[in-house]
Amino acid sequence: LISIDPSLSARLLKIANSSFYNFSSQIDSLGRAVNIIGTEDLFNLALATSTPSTFSKLNNNDNIDIGTYWRHSVMTGLIGRSLTKECSLRRSESLFLAGLFHNLGQLVVLEQLPELFIKIEELKNATDAPWKIEKDVLGYTYGAVSAELLKCWKMPLNIIELVQTQHDPVLSSDPLSAALLHIASRTASQLEYNKLFGFDFNETIYPAAWAVTRLSEENLNSAVESAELNCHAMLTAMTGKQMQAA
């Protein structure tokens, strides 16, 4: 299916040859990409690069800056992926996908419940956590909606659970991976959204997340730097547009 979609094939090869993988030689065919990256990871990457088109009707919606949304999602995924390497974890692509998909519920709510979406946006402020505002208005968080969507998409259970527990990683059966996503999401949110309404996302990182990961500030800064280097290429491959990473 991938091979018969020229645009998808081009996007995948572009990512395969980017610093996201940093292979020493050129990947010039999907067959070679499958051999080196693996069928499952390539399939998941195909899904990831196709996700923006699923919500393309929101591209010109005045109630959301879709570029900011995708930057935040990609940065979360890239920071999470880099942090797995700091912790010597395998399956770093799972963290990338969980980060990329962790807040898809925001787009679902905008599509299905635009009035409540607007209300949440109007209530955002410097003192109340956005996910608590979501819970107050909707009765659930965007993260919970994201997890339900991923279930419908039949995504791997470990990715669904990471998304489900992003705000409370101690509830996960994989507390290390959950803590990495938690830290990645809060860090990306601080970079992207703190300047918009003043909320300090860094202050809401669970101390237990730092304890289980044993990450240092230097580790996190290195992951952010790596993510910023890769963000532009990933955004361009996903959306087909030249987008700025910051």
PDB file of N, CA and C in Angstrom, residues 94-184:
ATOM      1  N   SER A  94       8.407   4.062  19.600  1.00  0.00           N
ATOM      2  CA  SER A  94       7.155   4.049  20.366  1.00  0.00           C
ATOM      3  C   SER A  94       6.967   5.355  21.120  1.00  0.00           C
ATOM      4  N   LEU A  95       8.048   5.884  21.683  1.00  0.00           N
ATOM      5  CA  LEU A  95       7.968   7.167  22.386  1.00  0.00           C
ATOM      6  C   LEU A  95       7.705   8.300  21.406  1.00  0.00           C
ATOM      7  N   PHE A  96       8.306   8.213  20.223  1.00  0.00           N
ATOM      8  CA  PHE A  96       8.047   9.245  19.220  1.00  0.00           C
ATOM      9  C   PHE A  96       6.567   9.264  18.836  1.00  0.00           C
ATOM     10  N   LEU A  97       6.006   8.086  18.577  1.00  0.00           N
ATOM     11  CA  LEU A  97       4.599   8.021  18.175  1.00  0.00           C
ATOM     12  C   LEU A  97       3.674   8.443  19.304  1.00  0.00           C
ATOM     13  N   ALA A  98       3.959   8.010  20.516  1.00  0.00           N
ATOM     14  CA  ALA A  98       3.124   8.405  21.652  1.00  0.00           C
ATOM     15  C   ALA A  98       3.143   9.921  21.809  1.00  0.00           C
ATOM     16  N   GLY A  99       4.323  10.520  21.630  1.00  0.00           N
ATOM     17  CA  GLY A  99       4.409  11.971  21.717  1.00  0.00           C
ATOM     18  C   GLY A  99       3.665  12.667  20.596  1.00  0.00           C
ATOM     19  N   LEU A 100       3.804  12.147  19.401  1.00  0.00           N
ATOM     20  CA  LEU A 100       3.127  12.739  18.249  1.00  0.00           C
ATOM     21  C   LEU A 100       1.613  12.672  18.403  1.00  0.00           C
ATOM     22  N   PHE A 101       1.116  11.572  18.970  1.00  0.00           N
ATOM     23  CA  PHE A 101      -0.324  11.347  19.055  1.00  0.00           C
ATOM     24  C   PHE A 101      -0.931  11.785  20.388  1.00  0.00           C
ATOM     25  N   HIS A 102      -0.118  12.230  21.340  1.00  0.00           N
ATOM     26  CA  HIS A 102      -0.606  12.374  22.712  1.00  0.00           C
ATOM     27  C   HIS A 102      -1.739  13.380  22.866  1.00  0.00           C
ATOM     28  N   ASN A 103      -1.833  14.343  21.967  1.00  0.00           N
ATOM     29  CA  ASN A 103      -2.859  15.376  22.129  1.00  0.00           C
ATOM     30  C   ASN A 103      -3.792  15.475  20.933  1.00  0.00           C
ATOM     31  N   LEU A 104      -3.933  14.383  20.174  1.00  0.00           N
ATOM     32  CA  LEU A 104      -4.875  14.381  19.047  1.00  0.00           C
ATOM     33  C   LEU A 104      -6.301  14.676  19.497  1.00  0.00           C
ATOM     34  N   GLY A 105      -6.596  14.373  20.746  1.00  0.00           N
ATOM     35  CA  GLY A 105      -7.934  14.652  21.274  1.00  0.00           C
ATOM     36  C   GLY A 105      -8.317  16.115  21.169  1.00  0.00           C
ATOM     37  N   GLN A 106      -7.331  16.996  21.193  1.00  0.00           N
ATOM     38  CA  GLN A 106      -7.614  18.419  21.035  1.00  0.00           C
ATOM     39  C   GLN A 106      -8.257  18.686  19.676  1.00  0.00           C
ATOM     40  N   LEU A 107      -7.742  18.035  18.639  1.00  0.00           N
ATOM     41  CA  LEU A 107      -8.309  18.216  17.300  1.00  0.00           C
ATOM     42  C   LEU A 107      -9.683  17.580  17.190  1.00  0.00           C
ATOM     43  N   VAL A 108      -9.860  16.439  17.849  1.00  0.00           N
ATOM     44  CA  VAL A 108     -11.164  15.765  17.828  1.00  0.00           C
ATOM     45  C   VAL A 108     -12.225  16.647  18.483  1.00  0.00           C
ATOM     46  N   VAL A 109     -11.887  17.232  19.626  1.00  0.00           N
ATOM     47  CA  VAL A 109     -12.843  18.106  20.324  1.00  0.00           C
ATOM     48  C   VAL A 109     -13.139  19.345  19.481  1.00  0.00           C
ATOM     49  N   LEU A 110     -12.123  19.903  18.842  1.00  0.00           N
ATOM     50  CA  LEU A 110     -12.364  21.067  17.982  1.00  0.00           C
ATOM     51  C   LEU A 110     -13.321  20.711  16.852  1.00  0.00           C
ATOM     52  N   GLU A 111     -13.160  19.531  16.269  1.00  0.00           N
ATOM     53  CA  GLU A 111     -14.042  19.104  15.187  1.00  0.00           C
ATOM     54  C   GLU A 111     -15.456  18.823  15.668  1.00  0.00           C
ATOM     55  N   GLN A 112     -15.575  18.123  16.786  1.00  0.00           N
ATOM     56  CA  GLN A 112     -16.867  17.611  17.226  1.00  0.00           C
ATOM     57  C   GLN A 112     -17.599  18.523  18.217  1.00  0.00           C
ATOM     58  N   LEU A 113     -16.838  19.249  19.027  1.00  0.00           N
ATOM     59  CA  LEU A 113     -17.434  20.092  20.072  1.00  0.00           C
ATOM     60  C   LEU A 113     -16.772  21.471  20.064  1.00  0.00           C
ATOM     61  N   PRO A 114     -16.903  22.192  18.965  1.00  0.00           N
ATOM     62  CA  PRO A 114     -16.165  23.461  18.829  1.00  0.00           C
ATOM     63  C   PRO A 114     -16.486  24.487  19.908  1.00  0.00           C
ATOM     64  N   GLU A 115     -17.725  24.526  20.387  1.00  0.00           N
ATOM     65  CA  GLU A 115     -18.072  25.510  21.412  1.00  0.00           C
ATOM     66  C   GLU A 115     -17.310  25.245  22.707  1.00  0.00           C
ATOM     67  N   LEU A 116     -17.196  23.972  23.071  1.00  0.00           N
ATOM     68  CA  LEU A 116     -16.463  23.629  24.290  1.00  0.00           C
ATOM     69  C   LEU A 116     -14.962  23.830  24.098  1.00  0.00           C
ATOM     70  N   PHE A 117     -14.476  23.571  22.904  1.00  0.00           N
ATOM     71  CA  PHE A 117     -13.062  23.837  22.607  1.00  0.00           C
ATOM     72  C   PHE A 117     -12.756  25.319  22.825  1.00  0.00           C
ATOM     73  N   ILE A 118     -13.600  26.177  22.287  1.00  0.00           N
ATOM     74  CA  ILE A 118     -13.399  27.626  22.419  1.00  0.00           C
ATOM     75  C   ILE A 118     -13.456  28.037  23.888  1.00  0.00           C
ATOM     76  N   LYS A 119     -14.365  27.432  24.641  1.00  0.00           N
ATOM     77  CA  LYS A 119     -14.470  27.746  26.065  1.00  0.00           C
ATOM     78  C   LYS A 119     -13.190  27.395  26.804  1.00  0.00           C
ATOM     79  N   ILE A 120     -12.630  26.230  26.485  1.00  0.00           N
ATOM     80  CA  ILE A 120     -11.370  25.812  27.111  1.00  0.00           C
ATOM     81  C   ILE A 120     -10.269  26.809  26.781  1.00  0.00           C
ATOM     82  N   GLU A 121     -10.192  27.220  25.517  1.00  0.00           N
ATOM     83  CA  GLU A 121      -9.164  28.180  25.109  1.00  0.00           C
ATOM     84  C   GLU A 121      -9.319  29.497  25.864  1.00  0.00           C
ATOM     85  N   GLU A 122     -10.551  29.933  26.056  1.00  0.00           N
ATOM     86  CA  GLU A 122     -10.799  31.197  26.742  1.00  0.00           C
ATOM     87  C   GLU A 122     -10.445  31.133  28.218  1.00  0.00           C
ATOM     88  N   LEU A 123     -10.522  29.932  28.803  1.00  0.00           N
ATOM     89  CA  LEU A 123     -10.247  29.766  30.233  1.00  0.00           C
ATOM     90  C   LEU A 123      -8.773  29.558  30.553  1.00  0.00           C
ATOM     91  N   LYS A 124      -7.941  29.313  29.561  1.00  0.00           N
ATOM     92  CA  LYS A 124      -6.522  29.075  29.821  1.00  0.00           C
ATOM     93  C   LYS A 124      -5.880  30.309  30.457  1.00  0.00           C
ATOM     94  N   ASN A 125      -5.051  30.058  31.459  1.00  0.00           N
ATOM     95  CA  ASN A 125      -4.424  31.154  32.194  1.00  0.00           C
ATOM     96  C   ASN A 125      -3.106  30.684  32.789  1.00  0.00           C
ATOM     97  N   ALA A 126      -2.450  31.572  33.528  1.00  0.00           N
ATOM     98  CA  ALA A 126      -1.105  31.304  34.025  1.00  0.00           C
ATOM     99  C   ALA A 126      -1.080  30.437  35.279  1.00  0.00           C
ATOM    100  N   THR A 127      -2.232  30.189  35.894  1.00  0.00           N
ATOM    101  CA  THR A 127      -2.227  29.464  37.174  1.00  0.00           C
ATOM    102  C   THR A 127      -2.887  28.091  37.126  1.00  0.00           C
ATOM    103  N   ASP A 128      -3.819  27.871  36.198  1.00  0.00           N
ATOM    104  CA  ASP A 128      -4.544  26.588  36.144  1.00  0.00           C
ATOM    105  C   ASP A 128      -3.997  25.695  35.034  1.00  0.00           C
ATOM    106  N   ALA A 129      -3.708  24.444  35.369  1.00  0.00           N
ATOM    107  CA  ALA A 129      -3.194  23.502  34.377  1.00  0.00           C
ATOM    108  C   ALA A 129      -4.231  23.293  33.274  1.00  0.00           C
ATOM    109  N   PRO A 130      -3.830  23.371  32.010  1.00  0.00           N
ATOM    110  CA  PRO A 130      -4.780  23.204  30.906  1.00  0.00           C
ATOM    111  C   PRO A 130      -5.565  21.896  30.976  1.00  0.00           C
ATOM    112  N   TRP A 131      -4.915  20.797  31.378  1.00  0.00           N
ATOM    113  CA  TRP A 131      -5.618  19.509  31.426  1.00  0.00           C
ATOM    114  C   TRP A 131      -6.688  19.491  32.524  1.00  0.00           C
ATOM    115  N   LYS A 132      -6.505  20.311  33.552  1.00  0.00           N
ATOM    116  CA  LYS A 132      -7.541  20.419  34.586  1.00  0.00           C
ATOM    117  C   LYS A 132      -8.719  21.237  34.064  1.00  0.00           C
ATOM    118  N   ILE A 133      -8.430  22.249  33.275  1.00  0.00           N
ATOM    119  CA  ILE A 133      -9.501  23.026  32.640  1.00  0.00           C
ATOM    120  C   ILE A 133     -10.288  22.123  31.684  1.00  0.00           C
ATOM    121  N   GLU A 134      -9.577  21.312  30.908  1.00  0.00           N
ATOM    122  CA  GLU A 134     -10.247  20.355  30.003  1.00  0.00           C
ATOM    123  C   GLU A 134     -11.192  19.451  30.784  1.00  0.00           C
ATOM    124  N   LYS A 135     -10.706  18.938  31.909  1.00  0.00           N
ATOM    125  CA  LYS A 135     -11.514  18.023  32.729  1.00  0.00           C
ATOM    126  C   LYS A 135     -12.746  18.740  33.286  1.00  0.00           C
ATOM    127  N   ASP A 136     -12.580  19.985  33.700  1.00  0.00           N
ATOM    128  CA  ASP A 136     -13.696  20.752  34.247  1.00  0.00           C
ATOM    129  C   ASP A 136     -14.766  21.006  33.187  1.00  0.00           C
ATOM    130  N   VAL A 137     -14.335  21.328  31.979  1.00  0.00           N
ATOM    131  CA  VAL A 137     -15.281  21.683  30.913  1.00  0.00           C
ATOM    132  C   VAL A 137     -15.896  20.442  30.264  1.00  0.00           C
ATOM    133  N   LEU A 138     -15.074  19.460  29.974  1.00  0.00           N
ATOM    134  CA  LEU A 138     -15.523  18.287  29.211  1.00  0.00           C
ATOM    135  C   LEU A 138     -15.913  17.098  30.086  1.00  0.00           C
ATOM    136  N   GLY A 139     -15.276  17.016  31.254  1.00  0.00           N
ATOM    137  CA  GLY A 139     -15.424  15.826  32.080  1.00  0.00           C
ATOM    138  C   GLY A 139     -14.308  14.824  31.826  1.00  0.00           C
ATOM    139  N   TYR A 140     -13.421  15.144  30.895  1.00  0.00           N
ATOM    140  CA  TYR A 140     -12.270  14.296  30.557  1.00  0.00           C
ATOM    141  C   TYR A 140     -11.226  15.191  29.888  1.00  0.00           C
ATOM    142  N   THR A 141     -10.020  14.664  29.718  1.00  0.00           N
ATOM    143  CA  THR A 141      -8.941  15.459  29.126  1.00  0.00           C
ATOM    144  C   THR A 141      -8.799  15.154  27.641  1.00  0.00           C
ATOM    145  N   TYR A 142      -8.069  16.018  26.965  1.00  0.00           N
ATOM    146  CA  TYR A 142      -7.732  15.742  25.563  1.00  0.00           C
ATOM    147  C   TYR A 142      -6.942  14.440  25.453  1.00  0.00           C
ATOM    148  N   GLY A 143      -6.121  14.159  26.449  1.00  0.00           N
ATOM    149  CA  GLY A 143      -5.346  12.925  26.434  1.00  0.00           C
ATOM    150  C   GLY A 143      -6.228  11.696  26.434  1.00  0.00           C
ATOM    151  N   ALA A 144      -7.318  11.732  27.199  1.00  0.00           N
ATOM    152  CA  ALA A 144      -8.250  10.606  27.238  1.00  0.00           C
ATOM    153  C   ALA A 144      -8.909  10.405  25.877  1.00  0.00           C
ATOM    154  N   VAL A 145      -9.258  11.495  25.221  1.00  0.00           N
ATOM    155  CA  VAL A 145      -9.848  11.408  23.878  1.00  0.00           C
ATOM    156  C   VAL A 145      -8.814  10.844  22.898  1.00  0.00           C
ATOM    157  N   SER A 146      -7.571  11.288  23.045  1.00  0.00           N
ATOM    158  CA  SER A 146      -6.499  10.781  22.176  1.00  0.00           C
ATOM    159  C   SER A 146      -6.394   9.266  22.291  1.00  0.00           C
ATOM    160  N   ALA A 147      -6.422   8.756  23.515  1.00  0.00           N
ATOM    161  CA  ALA A 147      -6.296   7.317  23.728  1.00  0.00           C
ATOM    162  C   ALA A 147      -7.453   6.557  23.086  1.00  0.00           C
ATOM    163  N   GLU A 148      -8.649   7.098  23.182  1.00  0.00           N
ATOM    164  CA  GLU A 148      -9.809   6.435  22.570  1.00  0.00           C
ATOM    165  C   GLU A 148      -9.686   6.419  21.048  1.00  0.00           C
ATOM    166  N   LEU A 149      -9.184   7.497  20.480  1.00  0.00           N
ATOM    167  CA  LEU A 149      -8.983   7.538  19.029  1.00  0.00           C
ATOM    168  C   LEU A 149      -7.952   6.495  18.612  1.00  0.00           C
ATOM    169  N   LEU A 150      -6.865   6.382  19.371  1.00  0.00           N
ATOM    170  CA  LEU A 150      -5.831   5.400  19.047  1.00  0.00           C
ATOM    171  C   LEU A 150      -6.353   3.971  19.155  1.00  0.00           C
ATOM    172  N   LYS A 151      -7.291   3.745  20.060  1.00  0.00           N
ATOM    173  CA  LYS A 151      -7.936   2.428  20.136  1.00  0.00           C
ATOM    174  C   LYS A 151      -8.706   2.150  18.851  1.00  0.00           C
ATOM    175  N   CYS A 152      -9.409   3.157  18.363  1.00  0.00           N
ATOM    176  CA  CYS A 152     -10.155   2.994  17.102  1.00  0.00           C
ATOM    177  C   CYS A 152      -9.207   2.731  15.937  1.00  0.00           C
ATOM    178  N   TRP A 153      -8.029   3.318  15.994  1.00  0.00           N
ATOM    179  CA  TRP A 153      -7.032   3.121  14.949  1.00  0.00           C
ATOM    180  C   TRP A 153      -6.257   1.815  15.128  1.00  0.00           C
ATOM    181  N   LYS A 154      -6.569   1.098  16.232  1.00  0.00           N
ATOM    182  CA  LYS A 154      -5.898  -0.177  16.542  1.00  0.00           C
ATOM    183  C   LYS A 154      -4.380  -0.028  16.661  1.00  0.00           C
ATOM    184  N   MET A 155      -3.999   1.049  17.323  1.00  0.00           N
ATOM    185  CA  MET A 155      -2.580   1.264  17.601  1.00  0.00           C
ATOM    186  C   MET A 155      -2.111   0.292  18.682  1.00  0.00           C
ATOM    187  N   PRO A 156      -0.797   0.046  18.773  1.00  0.00           N
ATOM    188  CA  PRO A 156      -0.279  -0.862  19.803  1.00  0.00           C
ATOM    189  C   PRO A 156      -0.706  -0.437  21.205  1.00  0.00           C
ATOM    190  N   LEU A 157      -0.987  -1.424  22.050  1.00  0.00           N
ATOM    191  CA  LEU A 157      -1.504  -1.142  23.385  1.00  0.00           C
ATOM    192  C   LEU A 157      -0.523  -0.340  24.228  1.00  0.00           C
ATOM    193  N   ASN A 158       0.774  -0.560  24.032  1.00  0.00           N
ATOM    194  CA  ASN A 158       1.735   0.181  24.854  1.00  0.00           C
ATOM    195  C   ASN A 158       1.691   1.678  24.540  1.00  0.00           C
ATOM    196  N   ILE A 159       1.472   2.035  23.278  1.00  0.00           N
ATOM    197  CA  ILE A 159       1.370   3.449  22.908  1.00  0.00           C
ATOM    198  C   ILE A 159       0.087   4.053  23.475  1.00  0.00           C
ATOM    199  N   ILE A 160      -0.998   3.300  23.402  1.00  0.00           N
ATOM    200  CA  ILE A 160      -2.275   3.782  23.960  1.00  0.00           C
ATOM    201  C   ILE A 160      -2.139   4.049  25.450  1.00  0.00           C
ATOM    202  N   GLU A 161      -1.484   3.132  26.167  1.00  0.00           N
ATOM    203  CA  GLU A 161      -1.350   3.307  27.614  1.00  0.00           C
ATOM    204  C   GLU A 161      -0.476   4.509  27.954  1.00  0.00           C
ATOM    205  N   LEU A 162       0.581   4.715  27.183  1.00  0.00           N
ATOM    206  CA  LEU A 162       1.429   5.881  27.429  1.00  0.00           C
ATOM    207  C   LEU A 162       0.628   7.173  27.281  1.00  0.00           C
ATOM    208  N   VAL A 163      -0.205   7.228  26.258  1.00  0.00           N
ATOM    209  CA  VAL A 163      -1.038   8.415  26.041  1.00  0.00           C
ATOM    210  C   VAL A 163      -2.056   8.568  27.167  1.00  0.00           C
ATOM    211  N   GLN A 164      -2.626   7.452  27.611  1.00  0.00           N
ATOM    212  CA  GLN A 164      -3.616   7.488  28.692  1.00  0.00           C
ATOM    213  C   GLN A 164      -3.033   8.026  29.988  1.00  0.00           C
ATOM    214  N   THR A 165      -1.784   7.713  30.265  1.00  0.00           N
ATOM    215  CA  THR A 165      -1.182   8.046  31.557  1.00  0.00           C
ATOM    216  C   THR A 165      -0.217   9.230  31.485  1.00  0.00           C
ATOM    217  N   GLN A 166      -0.310  10.016  30.436  1.00  0.00           N
ATOM    218  CA  GLN A 166       0.649  11.114  30.252  1.00  0.00           C
ATOM    219  C   GLN A 166       0.627  12.121  31.386  1.00  0.00           C
ATOM    220  N   HIS A 167      -0.533  12.317  32.024  1.00  0.00           N
ATOM    221  CA  HIS A 167      -0.632  13.280  33.118  1.00  0.00           C
ATOM    222  C   HIS A 167      -0.383  12.642  34.481  1.00  0.00           C
ATOM    223  N   ASP A 168      -0.330  11.313  34.521  1.00  0.00           N
ATOM    224  CA  ASP A 168      -0.139  10.598  35.784  1.00  0.00           C
ATOM    225  C   ASP A 168       0.670   9.334  35.516  1.00  0.00           C
ATOM    226  N   PRO A 169       1.952   9.479  35.191  1.00  0.00           N
ATOM    227  CA  PRO A 169       2.753   8.349  34.719  1.00  0.00           C
ATOM    228  C   PRO A 169       2.929   7.222  35.725  1.00  0.00           C
ATOM    229  N   VAL A 170       2.706   7.500  37.006  1.00  0.00           N
ATOM    230  CA  VAL A 170       2.861   6.441  38.009  1.00  0.00           C
ATOM    231  C   VAL A 170       1.797   5.359  37.849  1.00  0.00           C
ATOM    232  N   LEU A 171       0.740   5.642  37.097  1.00  0.00           N
ATOM    233  CA  LEU A 171      -0.326   4.660  36.884  1.00  0.00           C
ATOM    234  C   LEU A 171       0.006   3.678  35.765  1.00  0.00           C
ATOM    235  N   SER A 172       1.060   3.931  35.034  1.00  0.00           N
ATOM    236  CA  SER A 172       1.397   3.091  33.884  1.00  0.00           C
ATOM    237  C   SER A 172       2.062   1.788  34.311  1.00  0.00           C
ATOM    238  N   SER A 173       1.847   0.740  33.506  1.00  0.00           N
ATOM    239  CA  SER A 173       2.539  -0.528  33.732  1.00  0.00           C
ATOM    240  C   SER A 173       3.995  -0.451  33.271  1.00  0.00           C
ATOM    241  N   ASP A 174       4.337   0.627  32.556  1.00  0.00           N
ATOM    242  CA  ASP A 174       5.706   0.885  32.105  1.00  0.00           C
ATOM    243  C   ASP A 174       6.092   2.278  32.609  1.00  0.00           C
ATOM    244  N   PRO A 175       6.374   2.400  33.907  1.00  0.00           N
ATOM    245  CA  PRO A 175       6.561   3.737  34.492  1.00  0.00           C
ATOM    246  C   PRO A 175       7.730   4.515  33.916  1.00  0.00           C
ATOM    247  N   LEU A 176       8.762   3.838  33.435  1.00  0.00           N
ATOM    248  CA  LEU A 176       9.902   4.565  32.867  1.00  0.00           C
ATOM    249  C   LEU A 176       9.503   5.239  31.558  1.00  0.00           C
ATOM    250  N   SER A 177       8.903   4.487  30.637  1.00  0.00           N
ATOM    251  CA  SER A 177       8.477   5.082  29.369  1.00  0.00           C
ATOM    252  C   SER A 177       7.428   6.161  29.592  1.00  0.00           C
ATOM    253  N   ALA A 178       6.507   5.909  30.525  1.00  0.00           N
ATOM    254  CA  ALA A 178       5.464   6.893  30.817  1.00  0.00           C
ATOM    255  C   ALA A 178       6.067   8.172  31.373  1.00  0.00           C
ATOM    256  N   ALA A 179       7.076   8.037  32.219  1.00  0.00           N
ATOM    257  CA  ALA A 179       7.738   9.216  32.775  1.00  0.00           C
ATOM    258  C   ALA A 179       8.451  10.007  31.681  1.00  0.00           C
ATOM    259  N   LEU A 180       9.034   9.305  30.722  1.00  0.00           N
ATOM    260  CA  LEU A 180       9.716   9.991  29.616  1.00  0.00           C
ATOM    261  C   LEU A 180       8.727  10.785  28.775  1.00  0.00           C
ATOM    262  N   LEU A 181       7.568  10.195  28.464  1.00  0.00           N
ATOM    263  CA  LEU A 181       6.555  10.934  27.708  1.00  0.00           C
ATOM    264  C   LEU A 181       6.057  12.127  28.505  1.00  0.00           C
ATOM    265  N   HIS A 182       5.834  11.926  29.795  1.00  0.00           N
ATOM    266  CA  HIS A 182       5.373  12.993  30.686  1.00  0.00           C
ATOM    267  C   HIS A 182       6.345  14.170  30.656  1.00  0.00           C
ATOM    268  N   ILE A 183       7.629  13.883  30.811  1.00  0.00           N
ATOM    269  CA  ILE A 183       8.647  14.934  30.803  1.00  0.00           C
ATOM    270  C   ILE A 183       8.727  15.600  29.428  1.00  0.00           C
ATOM    271  N   ALA A 184       8.664  14.783  28.374  1.00  0.00           N
ATOM    272  CA  ALA A 184       8.746  15.318  27.017  1.00  0.00           C
ATOM    273  C   ALA A 184       7.580  16.255  26.717  1.00  0.00           C
TER     274      ALA A 184
END
